[in-house]
Amino acid sequence: MNLAPIVKLVRAYDATEWEIFISEWQKGLSGYASVKRLGGSGDQGRDVIGLSSFAGCQGVWDNYQCKHYEVPLSTPAACEDAGKIIFHAFQGAYTPPRKCSFVAPRGPSTELRDLLLRPDKFKAEVMATWNKRVAGRVVANEKHLLVGGLEVYVEAYDFTTFTYATIDEILDDHRKTAYWASRFNGVLPPAPAGVTPIEIAPKESVYVTKLFDVYSEETGTLISCATDLDTQASWKADLQKQRVRFYDAEAFMAHYRDQTEPGTIEDFAEQIHDAIEPALDAETEAHPRLTLALATAGQAQPASVLAPRAKVRVKQGVCHQLANEDRVSWKL
């Protein structure tokens, strides 16, 4: 999908909205016991934090240093923020974070990127400029020069924990979360096509049996398994078409389950059910009921963030999902 308009929108956020966006990014991904936004006065260098346990910042945690500037994040700004984290860890305010990621909508400057990719170089830069960039900024109205125990601590600090995330990486992750659709007005990435296995799987048994009922009524011959269609070429081909629809709907629902608010995919299916229900009441024979239901589903326009991404085949496949749940039948 074209992310350029979204990148432009995100870059227009103010600092607070950027922090909220970053917290959504991490809340929407699995792995943390909790994610908290601390940005503000007295945050001790912590903007958004991901806590791996209820031990909080005394246990394993990650720090996301949010920097929303009109230009790429500079080396001096990163050195100051790295110094704050190291200093407060030295003071015992918290254990050193497992990871400290600089997140800025325009990314790091070329110089800073190269330093972060060479932790030894970044360490040398922080230490060499500490007294100028860091000492007077870690605590208001105080100056903490790089001497004594503090110098020893910084020298021993693991600078490989400092990293950065690009806007592309952040957006790629964010769009997998349930926050994406509501934040960007339903702009969802496309779902993959389903993969239809050659053999009918056990999970298909209910809706496929209902299709066999349709074929039996139409041919006047009992159809109870797929091999019974070997002499019925047109119905065998129809079965395969219906199975493709079913698996496209399965892939669609699975893809968006974790990218939308809870209940979104269930509501989408419910609206398809509401659309086809009158069609089912209008017909008494199995094949016309199936055909009209599929046609109606294909034309349905559910009031859902999923609607723009739902192809006709997906909406028709939902009919088979409903049949598989025993909510609809084609033969009365």
Short mmCIF file of C-alpha atoms in Angstrom, two decimals:
data_model
loop_
_atom_site.label_atom_id
_atom_site.label_comp_id
_atom_site.label_asym_id
_atom_site.label_seq_id
_atom_site.Cartn_x
_atom_site.Cartn_y
_atom_site.Cartn_z
CA MET A 1 0.00 0.00 0.00
CA ASN A 2 1.05 3.62 -0.54
CA LEU A 3 2.25 4.88 2.84
CA ALA A 4 3.37 8.31 1.64
CA PRO A 5 0.18 10.16 2.75
CA ILE A 6 0.35 8.47 6.15
CA VAL A 7 4.02 9.35 6.59
CA LYS A 8 3.12 12.96 5.83
CA LEU A 9 0.29 12.88 8.36
CA VAL A 10 2.44 11.34 11.10
CA ARG A 11 5.18 13.88 10.56
CA ALA A 12 2.62 16.62 11.21
CA TYR A 13 1.85 15.30 14.72
CA ASP A 14 2.90 17.33 17.71
CA ALA A 15 5.21 15.82 20.33
CA THR A 16 2.37 14.52 22.51
CA GLU A 17 0.52 12.84 19.64
CA TRP A 18 3.78 11.27 18.51
CA GLU A 19 4.24 9.71 21.96
CA ILE A 20 0.66 8.39 21.88
CA PHE A 21 1.29 6.95 18.42
CA ILE A 22 4.47 5.24 19.61
CA SER A 23 2.68 3.81 22.64
CA GLU A 24 0.01 2.39 20.29
CA TRP A 25 2.76 0.80 18.22
CA GLN A 26 4.08 -1.06 21.24
CA LYS A 27 0.74 -1.78 22.91
CA GLY A 28 -0.49 -3.38 19.72
CA LEU A 29 2.41 -5.80 19.54
CA SER A 30 2.77 -8.79 21.82
CA GLY A 31 5.61 -9.18 24.26
CA TYR A 32 5.13 -6.66 27.08
CA ALA A 33 3.25 -7.04 30.34
CA SER A 34 2.36 -3.37 29.95
CA VAL A 35 3.26 -0.25 27.99
CA LYS A 36 3.25 3.17 29.66
CA ARG A 37 3.71 6.72 28.43
CA LEU A 38 5.78 8.77 30.87
CA GLY A 39 6.93 11.66 28.69
CA GLY A 40 7.02 14.99 30.51
CA SER A 41 8.78 16.75 33.32
CA GLY A 42 10.61 14.36 35.63
CA ASP A 43 10.44 11.37 33.27
CA GLN A 44 14.18 10.72 33.86
CA GLY A 45 14.76 10.16 30.17
CA ARG A 46 11.80 7.83 29.68
CA ASP A 47 9.06 8.70 27.17
CA VAL A 48 7.32 5.42 26.32
CA ILE A 49 8.37 2.27 28.16
CA GLY A 50 7.62 -1.39 27.61
CA LEU A 51 7.66 -3.47 30.78
CA SER A 52 8.32 -7.19 30.48
CA SER A 53 7.03 -7.98 33.96
CA PHE A 54 5.32 -6.44 36.94
CA ALA A 55 8.76 -5.67 38.35
CA GLY A 56 8.47 -2.51 36.26
CA CYS A 57 11.69 -0.59 35.69
CA GLN A 58 13.44 -2.73 38.28
CA GLY A 59 13.07 -5.70 35.94
CA VAL A 60 13.51 -6.08 32.19
CA TRP A 61 12.19 -3.09 30.30
CA ASP A 62 12.66 -1.18 27.05
CA ASN A 63 12.72 2.56 26.51
CA TYR A 64 11.39 4.38 23.44
CA GLN A 65 12.84 7.85 23.32
CA CYS A 66 10.34 9.92 21.32
CA LYS A 67 11.78 12.84 19.39
CA HIS A 68 9.38 14.67 17.11
CA TYR A 69 11.41 17.27 15.25
CA GLU A 70 11.11 18.93 11.84
CA VAL A 71 14.58 17.61 11.03
CA PRO A 72 16.33 14.26 11.58
CA LEU A 73 17.42 13.54 15.14
CA SER A 74 20.90 14.97 15.68
CA THR A 75 23.90 13.46 17.42
CA PRO A 76 23.99 16.08 20.24
CA ALA A 77 20.32 15.47 21.11
CA ALA A 78 20.83 11.70 21.16
CA CYS A 79 23.96 12.00 23.30
CA GLU A 80 22.04 14.10 25.83
CA ASP A 81 19.19 11.59 26.02
CA ALA A 82 21.55 8.61 26.24
CA GLY A 83 23.37 10.41 29.05
CA LYS A 84 20.13 10.92 30.96
CA ILE A 85 19.29 7.23 30.80
CA ILE A 86 22.76 6.20 31.87
CA PHE A 87 22.91 8.77 34.68
CA HIS A 88 19.59 7.82 36.23
CA ALA A 89 20.47 4.14 36.00
CA PHE A 90 23.72 5.01 37.79
CA GLN A 91 21.72 6.81 40.47
CA GLY A 92 19.57 3.72 40.99
CA ALA A 93 16.34 5.23 39.69
CA TYR A 94 15.90 2.10 37.57
CA THR A 95 17.86 -0.79 36.13
CA PRO A 96 19.43 -0.09 32.73
CA PRO A 97 16.87 -0.72 29.98
CA ARG A 98 17.36 -3.77 27.82
CA LYS A 99 16.94 -1.50 24.82
CA CYS A 100 16.78 2.25 24.33
CA SER A 101 15.37 3.01 20.89
CA PHE A 102 15.36 6.51 19.43
CA VAL A 103 12.11 7.01 17.52
CA ALA A 104 11.80 10.11 15.38
CA PRO A 105 9.50 10.58 12.35
CA ARG A 106 12.43 11.71 10.22
CA GLY A 107 14.79 9.19 11.72
CA PRO A 108 18.34 9.85 12.89
CA SER A 109 20.76 12.04 10.99
CA THR A 110 23.28 10.22 8.83
CA GLU A 111 25.98 10.91 11.42
CA LEU A 112 23.87 9.58 14.29
CA ARG A 113 22.75 6.53 12.32
CA ASP A 114 26.34 5.58 11.67
CA LEU A 115 27.25 6.07 15.34
CA LEU A 116 24.34 3.93 16.54
CA LEU A 117 25.37 1.21 14.13
CA ARG A 118 28.84 1.35 15.72
CA PRO A 119 28.17 1.25 19.49
CA ASP A 120 31.84 1.77 20.29
CA LYS A 121 31.82 5.00 18.31
CA PHE A 122 28.60 6.16 19.96
CA LYS A 123 30.08 5.44 23.37
CA ALA A 124 33.20 7.45 22.53
CA GLU A 125 31.03 10.36 21.35
CA VAL A 126 28.87 10.37 24.49
CA MET A 127 31.87 10.22 26.80
CA ALA A 128 33.90 12.82 24.90
CA THR A 129 31.04 15.34 24.95
CA TRP A 130 29.48 14.44 28.33
CA ASN A 131 30.63 17.53 30.21
CA LYS A 132 29.34 19.77 27.42
CA ARG A 133 26.13 18.04 26.35
CA VAL A 134 25.00 15.98 29.33
CA ALA A 135 26.41 17.18 32.66
CA GLY A 136 24.19 20.23 33.06
CA ARG A 137 21.01 18.65 31.66
CA VAL A 138 20.44 15.40 33.54
CA VAL A 139 19.01 17.17 36.60
CA ALA A 140 17.69 20.74 36.62
CA ASN A 141 20.05 23.25 38.26
CA GLU A 142 22.74 20.61 38.81
CA LYS A 143 25.90 19.66 36.98
CA HIS A 144 27.22 16.11 36.99
CA LEU A 145 30.63 15.92 35.37
CA LEU A 146 32.02 12.68 34.05
CA VAL A 147 34.36 11.88 36.92
CA GLY A 148 34.83 9.24 39.61
CA GLY A 149 32.22 6.53 39.97
CA LEU A 150 30.05 8.02 37.25
CA GLU A 151 32.88 7.82 34.73
CA VAL A 152 33.57 4.22 35.68
CA TYR A 153 29.86 3.41 35.28
CA VAL A 154 29.59 5.03 31.85
CA GLU A 155 32.77 3.30 30.69
CA ALA A 156 31.25 -0.07 31.63
CA TYR A 157 27.77 0.68 30.25
CA ASP A 158 26.48 -1.52 27.40
CA PHE A 159 26.09 0.87 24.48
CA THR A 160 24.78 -1.88 22.21
CA THR A 161 21.43 -1.26 23.90
CA PHE A 162 21.07 2.05 22.05
CA THR A 163 19.33 1.72 18.71
CA TYR A 164 16.82 3.46 16.45
CA ALA A 165 13.66 2.67 14.49
CA THR A 166 12.79 4.12 11.08
CA ILE A 167 9.36 5.46 10.21
CA ASP A 168 8.92 2.60 7.74
CA GLU A 169 9.60 0.02 10.46
CA ILE A 170 7.22 1.74 12.86
CA LEU A 171 4.40 1.95 10.30
CA ASP A 172 4.91 -1.64 9.15
CA ASP A 173 4.45 -2.76 12.75
CA HIS A 174 1.67 -0.32 13.64
CA ARG A 175 -0.49 -1.45 10.74
CA LYS A 176 -0.52 -4.96 12.25
CA THR A 177 -2.18 -3.58 15.39
CA ALA A 178 -5.80 -2.94 16.28
CA TYR A 179 -5.04 0.80 16.46
CA TRP A 180 -4.26 1.26 12.76
CA ALA A 181 -7.79 1.34 11.34
CA SER A 182 -9.19 3.81 13.88
CA ARG A 183 -6.17 6.11 13.66
CA PHE A 184 -6.00 6.22 9.86
CA ASN A 185 -9.73 6.12 9.09
CA GLY A 186 -9.90 2.53 8.01
CA VAL A 187 -6.84 2.54 5.76
CA LEU A 188 -5.93 -1.12 6.12
CA PRO A 189 -3.29 -3.13 4.29
CA PRO A 190 -4.70 -5.71 1.86
CA ALA A 191 -5.32 -9.23 3.07
CA PRO A 192 -3.57 -12.18 1.44
CA ALA A 193 -5.51 -14.61 -0.72
CA GLY A 194 -6.51 -17.86 0.89
CA VAL A 195 -4.69 -21.11 0.21
CA THR A 196 -7.12 -23.89 -0.67
CA PRO A 197 -5.81 -27.37 0.10
CA ILE A 198 -6.35 -30.15 -2.41
CA GLU A 199 -8.10 -32.38 0.07
CA ILE A 200 -11.18 -31.24 1.98
CA ALA A 201 -10.13 -30.50 5.57
CA PRO A 202 -12.14 -31.59 8.63
CA LYS A 203 -12.91 -27.94 9.44
CA GLU A 204 -14.83 -27.70 6.14
CA SER A 205 -17.13 -30.63 6.81
CA VAL A 206 -20.30 -28.70 7.71
CA TYR A 207 -20.50 -26.23 4.81
CA VAL A 208 -19.26 -28.80 2.28
CA THR A 209 -21.95 -31.25 3.38
CA LYS A 210 -24.50 -28.49 2.79
CA LEU A 211 -23.12 -28.02 -0.71
CA PHE A 212 -23.44 -31.76 -1.29
CA ASP A 213 -27.14 -31.36 -0.40
CA VAL A 214 -27.42 -28.72 -3.13
CA TYR A 215 -25.76 -30.95 -5.70
CA SER A 216 -27.86 -33.95 -4.68
CA GLU A 217 -31.07 -31.99 -5.16
CA GLU A 218 -29.95 -30.66 -8.55
CA THR A 219 -28.68 -33.97 -9.96
CA GLY A 220 -31.23 -36.27 -8.39
CA THR A 221 -28.29 -38.38 -7.23
CA LEU A 222 -27.05 -38.77 -3.68
CA ILE A 223 -23.79 -36.84 -3.30
CA SER A 224 -22.18 -37.62 0.04
CA CYS A 225 -18.47 -37.12 -0.69
CA ALA A 226 -16.19 -35.39 -3.17
CA THR A 227 -15.56 -38.57 -5.19
CA ASP A 228 -19.29 -38.76 -5.95
CA LEU A 229 -18.72 -35.68 -8.11
CA ASP A 230 -16.13 -37.38 -10.34
CA THR A 231 -18.84 -37.98 -12.93
CA GLN A 232 -20.35 -34.52 -12.40
CA ALA A 233 -17.70 -32.21 -13.88
CA SER A 234 -19.67 -28.95 -13.60
CA TRP A 235 -20.60 -29.54 -9.95
CA LYS A 236 -17.09 -30.69 -9.11
CA ALA A 237 -15.80 -27.40 -10.53
CA ASP A 238 -18.46 -25.52 -8.56
CA LEU A 239 -17.35 -27.17 -5.33
CA GLN A 240 -13.80 -26.00 -5.93
CA LYS A 241 -15.00 -22.43 -6.55
CA GLN A 242 -16.94 -22.46 -3.29
CA ARG A 243 -13.94 -23.82 -1.38
CA VAL A 244 -11.74 -21.03 -2.77
CA ARG A 245 -14.31 -18.51 -1.55
CA PHE A 246 -14.33 -20.11 1.89
CA TYR A 247 -10.53 -20.01 2.24
CA ASP A 248 -10.30 -16.43 0.95
CA ALA A 249 -12.76 -15.43 3.68
CA GLU A 250 -10.77 -17.41 6.25
CA ALA A 251 -7.54 -15.64 5.27
CA PHE A 252 -9.30 -12.26 5.29
CA MET A 253 -10.72 -12.74 8.78
CA ALA A 254 -7.47 -14.10 10.19
CA HIS A 255 -5.48 -11.22 8.67
CA TYR A 256 -7.65 -8.51 10.20
CA ARG A 257 -8.45 -10.16 13.53
CA ASP A 258 -5.46 -8.55 15.29
CA GLN A 259 -5.43 -5.37 13.21
CA THR A 260 -8.87 -4.12 14.17
CA GLU A 261 -10.82 -3.50 17.35
CA PRO A 262 -12.26 -6.59 19.07
CA GLY A 263 -15.54 -7.66 17.47
CA THR A 264 -14.84 -6.03 14.09
CA ILE A 265 -14.64 -9.22 12.04
CA GLU A 266 -17.60 -10.73 13.90
CA ASP A 267 -19.68 -7.63 13.12
CA PHE A 268 -18.63 -7.81 9.47
CA ALA A 269 -19.87 -11.43 9.24
CA GLU A 270 -23.08 -10.49 11.06
CA GLN A 271 -23.82 -7.78 8.51
CA ILE A 272 -23.32 -10.27 5.67
CA HIS A 273 -25.77 -12.57 7.45
CA ASP A 274 -28.29 -9.74 7.73
CA ALA A 275 -27.90 -9.02 4.01
CA ILE A 276 -28.52 -12.59 2.81
CA GLU A 277 -31.29 -13.51 5.25
CA PRO A 278 -34.13 -12.03 3.14
CA ALA A 279 -32.74 -13.82 0.09
CA LEU A 280 -32.97 -17.13 1.90
CA ASP A 281 -36.58 -16.45 2.79
CA ALA A 282 -37.41 -15.78 -0.88
CA GLU A 283 -36.37 -19.18 -2.23
CA THR A 284 -37.34 -22.74 -1.37
CA GLU A 285 -35.01 -24.81 -3.55
CA ALA A 286 -31.39 -25.28 -2.50
CA HIS A 287 -29.48 -24.09 -5.55
CA PRO A 288 -31.46 -20.84 -6.05
CA ARG A 289 -31.08 -20.12 -2.34
CA LEU A 290 -27.32 -20.58 -2.56
CA THR A 291 -27.01 -18.58 -5.78
CA LEU A 292 -29.11 -15.66 -4.54
CA ALA A 293 -27.29 -15.60 -1.20
CA LEU A 294 -23.90 -15.45 -2.93
CA ALA A 295 -25.07 -12.72 -5.31
CA THR A 296 -26.52 -10.69 -2.45
CA ALA A 297 -23.39 -11.08 -0.31
CA GLY A 298 -21.19 -10.02 -3.20
CA GLN A 299 -23.16 -6.77 -3.56
CA ALA A 300 -23.38 -6.07 0.18
CA GLN A 301 -21.63 -3.00 1.56
CA PRO A 302 -21.20 -3.58 5.31
CA ALA A 303 -20.72 -0.49 7.46
CA SER A 304 -17.25 -1.59 8.52
CA VAL A 305 -13.62 -0.54 8.24
CA LEU A 306 -13.15 -3.89 6.50
CA ALA A 307 -15.54 -3.09 3.66
CA PRO A 308 -13.02 -1.34 1.36
CA ARG A 309 -10.75 -4.41 1.51
CA ALA A 310 -13.47 -7.05 1.13
CA LYS A 311 -13.52 -8.41 -2.40
CA VAL A 312 -16.67 -10.04 -3.76
CA ARG A 313 -15.18 -13.50 -3.31
CA VAL A 314 -14.42 -12.78 0.34
CA LYS A 315 -17.98 -11.65 1.08
CA GLN A 316 -19.30 -14.72 -0.69
CA GLY A 317 -16.91 -16.87 1.31
CA VAL A 318 -18.44 -15.49 4.50
CA CYS A 319 -21.67 -17.22 3.43
CA HIS A 320 -19.83 -20.53 3.65
CA GLN A 321 -18.37 -19.55 7.01
CA LEU A 322 -21.93 -18.90 8.21
CA ALA A 323 -22.99 -22.26 6.82
CA ASN A 324 -20.02 -23.88 8.51
CA GLU A 325 -21.22 -22.40 11.81
CA ASP A 326 -24.65 -23.89 11.03
CA ARG A 327 -26.24 -20.47 10.89
CA VAL A 328 -27.54 -20.91 7.33
CA SER A 329 -28.53 -23.88 5.18
CA TRP A 330 -29.19 -24.08 1.49
CA LYS A 331 -31.60 -27.04 1.52
CA LEU A 332 -34.75 -26.72 3.57
#
